[in-house]
């Protein structure tokens, strides 16, 4: 295990790439590894430290890569292992770390493991997946609901049992109670670590183990129409089981041998989220993803409360992290508006902890409008009209005024409203959102107090959120106006070093303005 005074990921900023939509090098309309390699200069000039690539493994694409058919290969749509090795080498040469997206809860139904498991009840791999007899009436074994709606079980007529699947029928759940499954999946992680990967984002980590007795989930007393069918019940028995922490500890022990890091996708309340850091003698993932900024109402009091609650809940040695958006949730510019999205950028990049950016947020992109006939997302197709579809945040990145993503027809259309926000135009605009992100990231890199310092004095006064960052020598006051009116502020003497607007003062905040003050 490699040790250092400070793990590299604590001062790092991570950038999520959705590979189908980042850059297409061969004109087939789907982004690929060579396209990513060709555009690494954008990430370098932006000032991030690591890229996380959503799944690129061989897949039938029932859920666009989150249904894996081979954990140690590259899907031909994205390229080859040689292309991946070339991308990894180029990224490392530019000082960028590379994280892959590991999908351990479920595989594709076309994975050779499941093909064997499904072939007969006495197949040696039968217990590699979660199988159960029907209920007395012949229906599903219990009331668990898929995250995409409908029962979380699919009946296999040939063998007379149901298999568990938390998502699509094409995504059968692996049985992590089987030590052979655990060994095989850790072996897949080791394959990529040996190749030089710097870490993994672990998909739906809290889903990975189900209650051994398969009891019903209790009804959700707060359910209301329009929330999505999955919310009819509380997922107390189908997720977040105590046994998952030993699995996370095994993954962590492996990652630590390579000086690599693990980020866990976990949508849970803060107290339960904190358990995924693990105890000191069996630590879990380095960063249990913190989605507080995605889920919060956008006002100063709410954000101050969430920041304080999260910081207070962190276990000894637990490092915080923050994120504004991802490939599953509406974009920040749609949630809070274009002006407040700039304030949100300053918030994300000045809070204590490791931030993760989602591709396109640095351009201020709103959710795309996707014509009904072009919808691709299986979630939207299964529960239409509820606004749960993820296509609006997955459309191709606009590189130029013409699009610049592909020479062919993109797999999802580029929203015409995105074209004026393209990378080339914003790169030369001193007032653009991209320029603001570059300034924020450069300041973060150059300022220990902002990168890894303490946070304190978190306050909400009217529409204004303020907090103090310090490394024991230098102090910085961040003041963010989350309202649309001018707000008087009373800050310590100091010098404004960056504003989301043009030249700023330390006596008032203009509407939708954030500033960073170096305290005298």
mmCIF file of N, CA and C in Angstrom, residues 20 22-32 35 38-39 396-397 399-400 402-411 414:
data_model
loop_
_atom_site.group_PDB
_atom_site.id
_atom_site.type_symbol
_atom_site.label_atom_id
_atom_site.label_comp_id
_atom_site.label_asym_id
_atom_site.label_seq_id
_atom_site.Cartn_x
_atom_site.Cartn_y
_atom_site.Cartn_z
ATOM 1 N N UNK A 20 -21.039 8.148 -24.142
ATOM 2 C CA UNK A 20 -21.840 8.170 -25.363
ATOM 3 C C UNK A 20 -21.999 9.579 -25.911
ATOM 4 N N UNK A 22 -19.822 12.470 -25.043
ATOM 5 C CA UNK A 22 -18.722 13.419 -24.847
ATOM 6 C C UNK A 22 -18.103 13.831 -26.181
ATOM 7 N N UNK A 23 -17.571 12.885 -26.935
ATOM 8 C CA UNK A 23 -16.972 13.203 -28.233
ATOM 9 C C UNK A 23 -16.894 11.934 -29.070
ATOM 10 N N UNK A 24 -17.316 12.042 -30.325
ATOM 11 C CA UNK A 24 -17.354 10.899 -31.246
ATOM 12 C C UNK A 24 -16.241 11.054 -32.274
ATOM 13 N N UNK A 25 -15.328 10.086 -32.327
ATOM 14 C CA UNK A 25 -14.174 10.190 -33.231
ATOM 15 C C UNK A 25 -14.407 9.532 -34.583
ATOM 16 N N UNK A 26 -15.425 8.666 -34.707
ATOM 17 C CA UNK A 26 -15.555 7.891 -35.949
ATOM 18 C C UNK A 26 -16.847 8.141 -36.712
ATOM 19 N N UNK A 27 -17.658 9.088 -36.275
ATOM 20 C CA UNK A 27 -18.825 9.486 -37.040
ATOM 21 C C UNK A 27 -20.022 8.577 -36.942
ATOM 22 N N UNK A 28 -20.032 7.647 -35.985
ATOM 23 C CA UNK A 28 -21.199 6.763 -35.857
ATOM 24 C C UNK A 28 -22.278 7.345 -34.951
ATOM 25 N N UNK A 29 -22.045 8.550 -34.416
ATOM 26 C CA UNK A 29 -23.041 9.223 -33.591
ATOM 27 C C UNK A 29 -22.976 8.886 -32.123
ATOM 28 N N UNK A 30 -22.045 7.992 -31.741
ATOM 29 C CA UNK A 30 -21.872 7.591 -30.343
ATOM 30 C C UNK A 30 -20.469 7.974 -29.893
ATOM 31 N N UNK A 31 -20.363 8.663 -28.776
ATOM 32 C CA UNK A 31 -19.054 9.025 -28.250
ATOM 33 C C UNK A 31 -18.215 7.799 -27.969
ATOM 34 N N UNK A 32 -16.894 7.970 -27.956
ATOM 35 C CA UNK A 32 -15.998 6.824 -27.811
ATOM 36 C C UNK A 32 -14.712 7.233 -27.104
ATOM 37 N N UNK A 35 -12.493 9.651 -28.887
ATOM 38 C CA UNK A 35 -13.048 10.991 -28.767
ATOM 39 C C UNK A 35 -12.684 11.634 -27.444
ATOM 40 N N UNK A 38 -9.082 12.675 -27.565
ATOM 41 C CA UNK A 38 -8.881 13.861 -28.401
ATOM 42 C C UNK A 38 -9.288 15.141 -27.693
ATOM 43 N N UNK A 39 -10.129 15.032 -26.662
ATOM 44 C CA UNK A 39 -10.658 16.221 -25.999
ATOM 45 C C UNK A 39 -10.132 16.401 -24.575
ATOM 46 N N UNK A 396 -25.543 15.021 -26.342
ATOM 47 C CA UNK A 396 -24.129 15.298 -26.631
ATOM 48 C C UNK A 396 -23.676 16.699 -26.243
ATOM 49 N N UNK A 397 -22.422 16.759 -25.847
ATOM 50 C CA UNK A 397 -21.794 18.028 -25.472
ATOM 51 C C UNK A 397 -21.581 18.881 -26.725
ATOM 52 N N UNK A 399 -19.514 21.214 -28.791
ATOM 53 C CA UNK A 399 -18.130 21.703 -28.823
ATOM 54 C C UNK A 399 -17.987 22.978 -29.641
ATOM 55 N N UNK A 400 -18.826 23.118 -30.675
ATOM 56 C CA UNK A 400 -18.768 24.274 -31.565
ATOM 57 C C UNK A 400 -20.179 24.764 -31.843
ATOM 58 N N UNK A 402 -21.718 24.591 -34.492
ATOM 59 C CA UNK A 402 -22.410 23.602 -35.319
ATOM 60 C C UNK A 402 -22.682 22.308 -34.552
ATOM 61 N N UNK A 403 -22.131 22.176 -33.397
ATOM 62 C CA UNK A 403 -22.268 20.969 -32.588
ATOM 63 C C UNK A 403 -20.913 20.377 -32.277
ATOM 64 N N UNK A 404 -20.218 19.915 -33.326
ATOM 65 C CA UNK A 404 -18.846 19.446 -33.155
ATOM 66 C C UNK A 404 -18.696 18.127 -32.449
ATOM 67 N N UNK A 405 -19.808 17.493 -32.077
ATOM 68 C CA UNK A 405 -19.733 16.220 -31.363
ATOM 69 C C UNK A 405 -19.436 15.066 -32.311
ATOM 70 N N UNK A 406 -20.039 15.079 -33.493
ATOM 71 C CA UNK A 406 -19.911 13.977 -34.432
ATOM 72 C C UNK A 406 -20.070 14.492 -35.854
ATOM 73 N N UNK A 407 -19.550 13.747 -36.811
ATOM 74 C CA UNK A 407 -19.798 14.049 -38.219
ATOM 75 C C UNK A 407 -21.029 13.315 -38.726
ATOM 76 N N UNK A 408 -21.584 12.433 -37.892
ATOM 77 C CA UNK A 408 -22.778 11.684 -38.256
ATOM 78 C C UNK A 408 -23.997 12.207 -37.539
ATOM 79 N N UNK A 409 -25.012 11.354 -37.377
ATOM 80 C CA UNK A 409 -26.217 11.724 -36.648
ATOM 81 C C UNK A 409 -26.065 11.298 -35.189
ATOM 82 N N UNK A 410 -26.127 12.227 -34.251
ATOM 83 C CA UNK A 410 -25.907 11.858 -32.842
ATOM 84 C C UNK A 410 -26.999 10.935 -32.331
ATOM 85 N N UNK A 411 -26.614 10.064 -31.395
ATOM 86 C CA UNK A 411 -27.561 9.080 -30.860
ATOM 87 C C UNK A 411 -28.743 9.729 -30.153
ATOM 88 N N UNK A 414 -28.810 17.035 -30.322
ATOM 89 C CA UNK A 414 -28.335 18.190 -29.559
ATOM 90 C C UNK A 414 -29.438 19.240 -29.569
#
